[in-house]
Amino acid sequence: MPTVTSRSKKAGGGAVDGPDFCGKCYQRRSPLRMMKNIFPKKTLRLYKRSQIRPDAGFLLIELIVALFIFSLVATVSISSIIVIFDANKKAQSLQSVMNNLNLAMDTMTKALAVGTTYAPYSSGTATGLTFRDKDNVLIDFAFNTACPAAAGGSTGGCLTRRVASGPLLRLTASEIDITSASFTIHGEELFASGDAKQPRVEIFLDGVVKAGPRNQTKFALQTAVSQRIPDL
């Protein structure tokens, strides 16, 4: 039996062989209609829902809710950053004050190590010790319960240093309030008979570090220093 072949004209004017082919009808078909022959119905429904309408937009209530959430997140983030910066500033202030206190202790111990003739010292509100340094100059280290203007101008306890008969020099910062201090001398030959012990000084300090109005740290320090020059 002979084969029946239909011929139709192409859009350009030529003829195309094929069963029941319509070039113009093929051109009029939409992409969605063409997909019906390829994809299942469930996929087509998802495709229709995913298409965005040209007139789609946000509602006013949606914009208000979005702005509220954004403002809430921004407020929490900024507050956290401010707290972090404040804590970092307090830590730096505390470290600076503690460095000053350590420097004061190092100054006293180094001077006492090369000094001689340790003796107790007391003058008014100041109590401590007096000695002679390596150049035979008289030096006083004392705990002053009320620092005068010559020692820094702030009230409270502090450590002071006096060279010969000069003015008082403050060793500790104004943020350091020393509540109690003691200088204990061991082995110094205060009597003619002697004690056959190497001179040694023990220093005890108690106080408060004020790195801010709400940031106060208590401290307690103890150190001991021996005279380097043999004196038995």
PDB file of C-alpha atoms in Angstrom:
ATOM      1  CA  MET A   1       0.000   0.000   0.000  1.00  0.00           C
ATOM      2  CA  PRO A   2       1.559   3.375  -0.960  1.00  0.00           C
ATOM      3  CA  THR A   3       2.627   5.821   1.796  1.00  0.00           C
ATOM      4  CA  VAL A   4       0.681   9.086   2.023  1.00  0.00           C
ATOM      5  CA  THR A   5       2.845  12.125   2.668  1.00  0.00           C
ATOM      6  CA  SER A   6       1.488  15.580   3.317  1.00  0.00           C
ATOM      7  CA  ARG A   7       3.376  18.667   2.282  1.00  0.00           C
ATOM      8  CA  SER A   8       3.053  22.113   3.742  1.00  0.00           C
ATOM      9  CA  LYS A   9       4.799  25.358   3.173  1.00  0.00           C
ATOM     10  CA  LYS A  10       7.450  26.625   5.569  1.00  0.00           C
ATOM     11  CA  ALA A  11       7.491  30.170   6.921  1.00  0.00           C
ATOM     12  CA  GLY A  12      10.159  31.059   4.342  1.00  0.00           C
ATOM     13  CA  GLY A  13       8.152  29.761   1.415  1.00  0.00           C
ATOM     14  CA  GLY A  14       9.692  26.292   1.087  1.00  0.00           C
ATOM     15  CA  ALA A  15       7.847  23.026   1.473  1.00  0.00           C
ATOM     16  CA  VAL A  16       8.473  20.704   4.392  1.00  0.00           C
ATOM     17  CA  ASP A  17       7.654  17.008   4.326  1.00  0.00           C
ATOM     18  CA  GLY A  18       6.057  15.505   7.414  1.00  0.00           C
ATOM     19  CA  PRO A  19       2.836  14.028   8.676  1.00  0.00           C
ATOM     20  CA  ASP A  20       0.256  16.667   9.610  1.00  0.00           C
ATOM     21  CA  PHE A  21       2.804  19.469  10.009  1.00  0.00           C
ATOM     22  CA  CYS A  22       1.628  23.067  10.274  1.00  0.00           C
ATOM     23  CA  GLY A  23       4.402  25.621  10.475  1.00  0.00           C
ATOM     24  CA  LYS A  24       2.151  28.594  11.225  1.00  0.00           C
ATOM     25  CA  CYS A  25       0.290  26.730  13.952  1.00  0.00           C
ATOM     26  CA  TYR A  26       3.622  25.674  15.457  1.00  0.00           C
ATOM     27  CA  GLN A  27       4.766  29.286  15.632  1.00  0.00           C
ATOM     28  CA  ARG A  28       1.583  30.346  17.451  1.00  0.00           C
ATOM     29  CA  ARG A  29       2.045  27.824  20.250  1.00  0.00           C
ATOM     30  CA  SER A  30       3.157  29.331  23.623  1.00  0.00           C
ATOM     31  CA  PRO A  31       6.062  27.841  25.632  1.00  0.00           C
ATOM     32  CA  LEU A  32       3.638  26.647  28.298  1.00  0.00           C
ATOM     33  CA  ARG A  33       1.533  24.795  25.698  1.00  0.00           C
ATOM     34  CA  MET A  34       4.653  23.159  24.318  1.00  0.00           C
ATOM     35  CA  MET A  35       5.707  22.084  27.825  1.00  0.00           C
ATOM     36  CA  LYS A  36       2.406  20.254  28.353  1.00  0.00           C
ATOM     37  CA  ASN A  37       3.586  17.587  25.947  1.00  0.00           C
ATOM     38  CA  ILE A  38       6.919  17.214  27.754  1.00  0.00           C
ATOM     39  CA  PHE A  39       6.435  17.723  31.516  1.00  0.00           C
ATOM     40  CA  PRO A  40       3.808  16.239  33.860  1.00  0.00           C
ATOM     41  CA  LYS A  41       0.931  18.321  35.250  1.00  0.00           C
ATOM     42  CA  LYS A  42       2.506  18.671  38.738  1.00  0.00           C
ATOM     43  CA  THR A  43       5.628  20.265  37.306  1.00  0.00           C
ATOM     44  CA  LEU A  44       3.520  22.685  35.263  1.00  0.00           C
ATOM     45  CA  ARG A  45       1.587  23.781  38.343  1.00  0.00           C
ATOM     46  CA  LEU A  46       4.848  24.587  40.161  1.00  0.00           C
ATOM     47  CA  TYR A  47       6.043  26.469  37.106  1.00  0.00           C
ATOM     48  CA  LYS A  48       2.885  28.615  37.049  1.00  0.00           C
ATOM     49  CA  ARG A  49       3.199  29.446  40.754  1.00  0.00           C
ATOM     50  CA  SER A  50       6.856  30.458  40.389  1.00  0.00           C
ATOM     51  CA  GLN A  51       6.087  32.984  37.662  1.00  0.00           C
ATOM     52  CA  ILE A  52       6.164  36.575  38.985  1.00  0.00           C
ATOM     53  CA  ARG A  53       3.396  38.861  37.897  1.00  0.00           C
ATOM     54  CA  PRO A  54       4.513  42.186  36.397  1.00  0.00           C
ATOM     55  CA  ASP A  55       2.325  44.083  38.884  1.00  0.00           C
ATOM     56  CA  ALA A  56       3.561  42.120  41.975  1.00  0.00           C
ATOM     57  CA  GLY A  57       5.090  44.083  44.952  1.00  0.00           C
ATOM     58  CA  PHE A  58       5.293  44.424  48.739  1.00  0.00           C
ATOM     59  CA  LEU A  59       2.450  45.383  50.980  1.00  0.00           C
ATOM     60  CA  LEU A  60       2.788  48.244  53.442  1.00  0.00           C
ATOM     61  CA  ILE A  61       2.509  45.910  56.414  1.00  0.00           C
ATOM     62  CA  GLU A  62       5.298  43.771  54.993  1.00  0.00           C
ATOM     63  CA  LEU A  63       7.558  46.805  54.697  1.00  0.00           C
ATOM     64  CA  ILE A  64       6.750  47.866  58.272  1.00  0.00           C
ATOM     65  CA  VAL A  65       7.522  44.391  59.642  1.00  0.00           C
ATOM     66  CA  ALA A  66      10.777  44.216  57.665  1.00  0.00           C
ATOM     67  CA  LEU A  67      11.892  47.634  58.940  1.00  0.00           C
ATOM     68  CA  PHE A  68      11.003  46.676  62.511  1.00  0.00           C
ATOM     69  CA  ILE A  69      13.073  43.474  62.333  1.00  0.00           C
ATOM     70  CA  PHE A  70      15.986  45.355  60.759  1.00  0.00           C
ATOM     71  CA  SER A  71      15.861  48.041  63.478  1.00  0.00           C
ATOM     72  CA  LEU A  72      15.750  45.407  66.217  1.00  0.00           C
ATOM     73  CA  VAL A  73      18.786  43.559  64.832  1.00  0.00           C
ATOM     74  CA  ALA A  74      20.697  46.817  64.350  1.00  0.00           C
ATOM     75  CA  THR A  75      19.949  47.948  67.928  1.00  0.00           C
ATOM     76  CA  VAL A  76      21.134  44.651  69.424  1.00  0.00           C
ATOM     77  CA  SER A  77      24.292  44.680  67.290  1.00  0.00           C
ATOM     78  CA  ILE A  78      25.191  48.270  68.178  1.00  0.00           C
ATOM     79  CA  SER A  79      24.591  47.612  71.887  1.00  0.00           C
ATOM     80  CA  SER A  80      26.890  44.582  71.772  1.00  0.00           C
ATOM     81  CA  ILE A  81      29.608  46.593  70.032  1.00  0.00           C
ATOM     82  CA  ILE A  82      29.346  49.386  72.636  1.00  0.00           C
ATOM     83  CA  VAL A  83      29.626  46.852  75.488  1.00  0.00           C
ATOM     84  CA  ILE A  84      32.690  45.252  73.871  1.00  0.00           C
ATOM     85  CA  PHE A  85      34.432  48.620  73.404  1.00  0.00           C
ATOM     86  CA  ASP A  86      33.617  49.636  76.989  1.00  0.00           C
ATOM     87  CA  ALA A  87      35.008  46.382  78.386  1.00  0.00           C
ATOM     88  CA  ASN A  88      38.145  46.759  76.270  1.00  0.00           C
ATOM     89  CA  LYS A  89      38.642  50.330  77.510  1.00  0.00           C
ATOM     90  CA  LYS A  90      38.271  49.243  81.143  1.00  0.00           C
ATOM     91  CA  ALA A  91      40.729  46.381  80.641  1.00  0.00           C
ATOM     92  CA  GLN A  92      43.299  48.744  79.106  1.00  0.00           C
ATOM     93  CA  SER A  93      42.865  51.227  81.968  1.00  0.00           C
ATOM     94  CA  LEU A  94      43.281  48.470  84.551  1.00  0.00           C
ATOM     95  CA  GLN A  95      46.378  47.147  82.790  1.00  0.00           C
ATOM     96  CA  SER A  96      47.897  50.645  82.672  1.00  0.00           C
ATOM     97  CA  VAL A  97      47.305  51.167  86.397  1.00  0.00           C
ATOM     98  CA  MET A  98      48.744  47.756  87.280  1.00  0.00           C
ATOM     99  CA  ASN A  99      51.819  48.520  85.175  1.00  0.00           C
ATOM    100  CA  ASN A 100      52.293  51.707  87.205  1.00  0.00           C
ATOM    101  CA  LEU A 101      52.024  49.742  90.459  1.00  0.00           C
ATOM    102  CA  ASN A 102      54.551  47.146  89.244  1.00  0.00           C
ATOM    103  CA  LEU A 103      56.903  49.944  88.206  1.00  0.00           C
ATOM    104  CA  ALA A 104      56.685  51.462  91.689  1.00  0.00           C
ATOM    105  CA  MET A 105      57.506  48.111  93.283  1.00  0.00           C
ATOM    106  CA  ASP A 106      60.443  47.565  90.906  1.00  0.00           C
ATOM    107  CA  THR A 107      61.781  51.050  91.681  1.00  0.00           C
ATOM    108  CA  MET A 108      61.801  50.344  95.418  1.00  0.00           C
ATOM    109  CA  THR A 109      63.250  46.833  95.206  1.00  0.00           C
ATOM    110  CA  LYS A 110      66.075  47.818  92.829  1.00  0.00           C
ATOM    111  CA  ALA A 111      67.057  50.778  94.995  1.00  0.00           C
ATOM    112  CA  LEU A 112      66.910  48.713  98.194  1.00  0.00           C
ATOM    113  CA  ALA A 113      68.980  45.895  96.679  1.00  0.00           C
ATOM    114  CA  VAL A 114      72.026  48.143  96.203  1.00  0.00           C
ATOM    115  CA  GLY A 115      71.382  50.204  99.365  1.00  0.00           C
ATOM    116  CA  THR A 116      72.680  49.917 102.908  1.00  0.00           C
ATOM    117  CA  THR A 117      71.771  50.950 106.433  1.00  0.00           C
ATOM    118  CA  TYR A 118      68.066  50.134 106.456  1.00  0.00           C
ATOM    119  CA  ALA A 119      66.114  51.870 109.211  1.00  0.00           C
ATOM    120  CA  PRO A 120      62.441  52.564 110.010  1.00  0.00           C
ATOM    121  CA  TYR A 121      61.058  55.929 108.942  1.00  0.00           C
ATOM    122  CA  SER A 122      58.061  57.878 110.235  1.00  0.00           C
ATOM    123  CA  SER A 123      57.013  61.458 109.603  1.00  0.00           C
ATOM    124  CA  GLY A 124      53.451  62.701 110.118  1.00  0.00           C
ATOM    125  CA  THR A 125      51.108  60.596 107.950  1.00  0.00           C
ATOM    126  CA  ALA A 126      54.010  58.765 106.280  1.00  0.00           C
ATOM    127  CA  THR A 127      55.559  55.532 107.547  1.00  0.00           C
ATOM    128  CA  GLY A 128      58.196  53.468 105.815  1.00  0.00           C
ATOM    129  CA  LEU A 129      61.931  53.047 105.801  1.00  0.00           C
ATOM    130  CA  THR A 130      65.035  55.066 105.104  1.00  0.00           C
ATOM    131  CA  PHE A 131      68.391  53.880 103.722  1.00  0.00           C
ATOM    132  CA  ARG A 132      71.435  55.025 101.815  1.00  0.00           C
ATOM    133  CA  ASP A 133      71.815  54.198  98.147  1.00  0.00           C
ATOM    134  CA  LYS A 134      74.991  53.179  96.299  1.00  0.00           C
ATOM    135  CA  ASP A 135      76.091  56.854  96.180  1.00  0.00           C
ATOM    136  CA  ASN A 136      75.544  57.207  99.964  1.00  0.00           C
ATOM    137  CA  VAL A 137      72.522  59.478  99.430  1.00  0.00           C
ATOM    138  CA  LEU A 138      69.718  59.238 101.989  1.00  0.00           C
ATOM    139  CA  ILE A 139      66.447  57.981 100.457  1.00  0.00           C
ATOM    140  CA  ASP A 140      63.039  57.501 102.085  1.00  0.00           C
ATOM    141  CA  PHE A 141      60.316  55.143 100.812  1.00  0.00           C
ATOM    142  CA  ALA A 142      57.047  55.571 102.675  1.00  0.00           C
ATOM    143  CA  PHE A 143      53.338  54.850 102.682  1.00  0.00           C
ATOM    144  CA  ASN A 144      51.455  58.128 102.970  1.00  0.00           C
ATOM    145  CA  THR A 145      47.829  57.929 104.127  1.00  0.00           C
ATOM    146  CA  ALA A 146      47.021  61.421 102.816  1.00  0.00           C
ATOM    147  CA  CYS A 147      49.119  62.368  99.833  1.00  0.00           C
ATOM    148  CA  PRO A 148      49.966  66.096  99.949  1.00  0.00           C
ATOM    149  CA  ALA A 149      49.881  68.425  96.972  1.00  0.00           C
ATOM    150  CA  ALA A 150      53.615  67.963  96.426  1.00  0.00           C
ATOM    151  CA  ALA A 151      53.064  64.224  95.952  1.00  0.00           C
ATOM    152  CA  GLY A 152      50.368  64.412  93.297  1.00  0.00           C
ATOM    153  CA  GLY A 153      47.481  66.458  94.646  1.00  0.00           C
ATOM    154  CA  SER A 154      44.954  63.649  95.314  1.00  0.00           C
ATOM    155  CA  THR A 155      43.673  62.233  98.570  1.00  0.00           C
ATOM    156  CA  GLY A 156      44.002  58.610  99.619  1.00  0.00           C
ATOM    157  CA  GLY A 157      46.949  56.367 100.277  1.00  0.00           C
ATOM    158  CA  CYS A 158      49.992  56.292  98.030  1.00  0.00           C
ATOM    159  CA  LEU A 159      53.678  55.413  97.954  1.00  0.00           C
ATOM    160  CA  THR A 160      56.123  58.314  98.100  1.00  0.00           C
ATOM    161  CA  ARG A 161      59.850  58.751  97.611  1.00  0.00           C
ATOM    162  CA  ARG A 162      62.074  61.455  99.020  1.00  0.00           C
ATOM    163  CA  VAL A 163      65.731  61.968  98.059  1.00  0.00           C
ATOM    164  CA  ALA A 164      67.811  63.629 100.819  1.00  0.00           C
ATOM    165  CA  SER A 165      65.729  66.584 102.032  1.00  0.00           C
ATOM    166  CA  GLY A 166      63.936  67.165  98.719  1.00  0.00           C
ATOM    167  CA  PRO A 167      60.183  67.172  98.056  1.00  0.00           C
ATOM    168  CA  LEU A 168      57.963  64.097  98.134  1.00  0.00           C
ATOM    169  CA  LEU A 169      57.604  62.322  94.809  1.00  0.00           C
ATOM    170  CA  ARG A 170      54.572  60.164  94.189  1.00  0.00           C
ATOM    171  CA  LEU A 171      55.357  56.644  92.936  1.00  0.00           C
ATOM    172  CA  THR A 172      51.808  55.354  92.389  1.00  0.00           C
ATOM    173  CA  ALA A 173      49.145  56.770  90.072  1.00  0.00           C
ATOM    174  CA  SER A 174      46.092  58.647  91.319  1.00  0.00           C
ATOM    175  CA  GLU A 175      43.887  55.683  90.309  1.00  0.00           C
ATOM    176  CA  ILE A 176      45.637  53.538  92.955  1.00  0.00           C
ATOM    177  CA  ASP A 177      44.379  53.905  96.522  1.00  0.00           C
ATOM    178  CA  ILE A 178      46.658  52.070  98.951  1.00  0.00           C
ATOM    179  CA  THR A 179      44.750  51.286 102.150  1.00  0.00           C
ATOM    180  CA  SER A 180      47.608  49.716 104.129  1.00  0.00           C
ATOM    181  CA  ALA A 181      51.321  49.083 103.756  1.00  0.00           C
ATOM    182  CA  SER A 182      54.184  47.830 105.886  1.00  0.00           C
ATOM    183  CA  PHE A 183      57.964  47.747 105.543  1.00  0.00           C
ATOM    184  CA  THR A 184      59.531  45.071 107.751  1.00  0.00           C
ATOM    185  CA  ILE A 185      63.315  45.061 108.202  1.00  0.00           C
ATOM    186  CA  HIS A 186      65.177  41.837 109.055  1.00  0.00           C
ATOM    187  CA  GLY A 187      68.856  41.340 109.823  1.00  0.00           C
ATOM    188  CA  GLU A 188      69.889  44.978 110.064  1.00  0.00           C
ATOM    189  CA  GLU A 189      72.547  45.592 112.702  1.00  0.00           C
ATOM    190  CA  LEU A 190      70.686  48.163 114.760  1.00  0.00           C
ATOM    191  CA  PHE A 191      72.685  47.249 117.836  1.00  0.00           C
ATOM    192  CA  ALA A 192      76.423  47.260 118.432  1.00  0.00           C
ATOM    193  CA  SER A 193      76.483  43.518 119.063  1.00  0.00           C
ATOM    194  CA  GLY A 194      75.057  42.760 115.583  1.00  0.00           C
ATOM    195  CA  ASP A 195      72.828  39.837 114.573  1.00  0.00           C
ATOM    196  CA  ALA A 196      74.982  38.012 111.976  1.00  0.00           C
ATOM    197  CA  LYS A 197      72.167  38.091 109.349  1.00  0.00           C
ATOM    198  CA  GLN A 198      72.058  39.559 105.870  1.00  0.00           C
ATOM    199  CA  PRO A 199      69.746  42.623 105.843  1.00  0.00           C
ATOM    200  CA  ARG A 200      66.387  42.006 104.159  1.00  0.00           C
ATOM    201  CA  VAL A 201      63.193  44.055 103.697  1.00  0.00           C
ATOM    202  CA  GLU A 202      59.678  42.672 103.285  1.00  0.00           C
ATOM    203  CA  ILE A 203      57.038  44.935 101.729  1.00  0.00           C
ATOM    204  CA  PHE A 204      53.274  44.346 102.037  1.00  0.00           C
ATOM    205  CA  LEU A 205      50.699  46.418 100.128  1.00  0.00           C
ATOM    206  CA  ASP A 206      46.880  46.356 100.159  1.00  0.00           C
ATOM    207  CA  GLY A 207      44.688  48.663  98.132  1.00  0.00           C
ATOM    208  CA  VAL A 208      42.131  49.276  95.405  1.00  0.00           C
ATOM    209  CA  VAL A 209      42.663  49.999  91.721  1.00  0.00           C
ATOM    210  CA  LYS A 210      40.054  52.448  90.392  1.00  0.00           C
ATOM    211  CA  ALA A 211      39.965  52.020  86.617  1.00  0.00           C
ATOM    212  CA  GLY A 212      36.530  53.665  86.404  1.00  0.00           C
ATOM    213  CA  PRO A 213      33.523  54.730  88.482  1.00  0.00           C
ATOM    214  CA  ARG A 214      32.113  51.186  88.394  1.00  0.00           C
ATOM    215  CA  ASN A 215      35.326  49.239  87.914  1.00  0.00           C
ATOM    216  CA  GLN A 216      37.314  48.798  91.139  1.00  0.00           C
ATOM    217  CA  THR A 217      39.694  45.910  91.763  1.00  0.00           C
ATOM    218  CA  LYS A 218      41.267  45.050  95.091  1.00  0.00           C
ATOM    219  CA  PHE A 219      44.878  43.902  95.211  1.00  0.00           C
ATOM    220  CA  ALA A 220      47.377  42.573  97.722  1.00  0.00           C
ATOM    221  CA  LEU A 221      51.114  42.530  96.956  1.00  0.00           C
ATOM    222  CA  GLN A 222      54.060  41.121  98.833  1.00  0.00           C
ATOM    223  CA  THR A 223      57.719  41.192  97.929  1.00  0.00           C
ATOM    224  CA  ALA A 224      61.074  40.787  99.633  1.00  0.00           C
ATOM    225  CA  VAL A 225      64.482  42.164  98.749  1.00  0.00           C
ATOM    226  CA  SER A 226      67.910  41.404 100.239  1.00  0.00           C
ATOM    227  CA  GLN A 227      70.882  43.676 100.402  1.00  0.00           C
ATOM    228  CA  ARG A 228      73.441  42.675  97.775  1.00  0.00           C
ATOM    229  CA  ILE A 229      76.429  43.968  99.700  1.00  0.00           C
ATOM    230  CA  PRO A 230      77.464  41.299 102.253  1.00  0.00           C
ATOM    231  CA  ASP A 231      76.773  42.454 105.797  1.00  0.00           C
ATOM    232  CA  LEU A 232      76.959  39.515 108.212  1.00  0.00           C
TER     233      LEU A 232
END
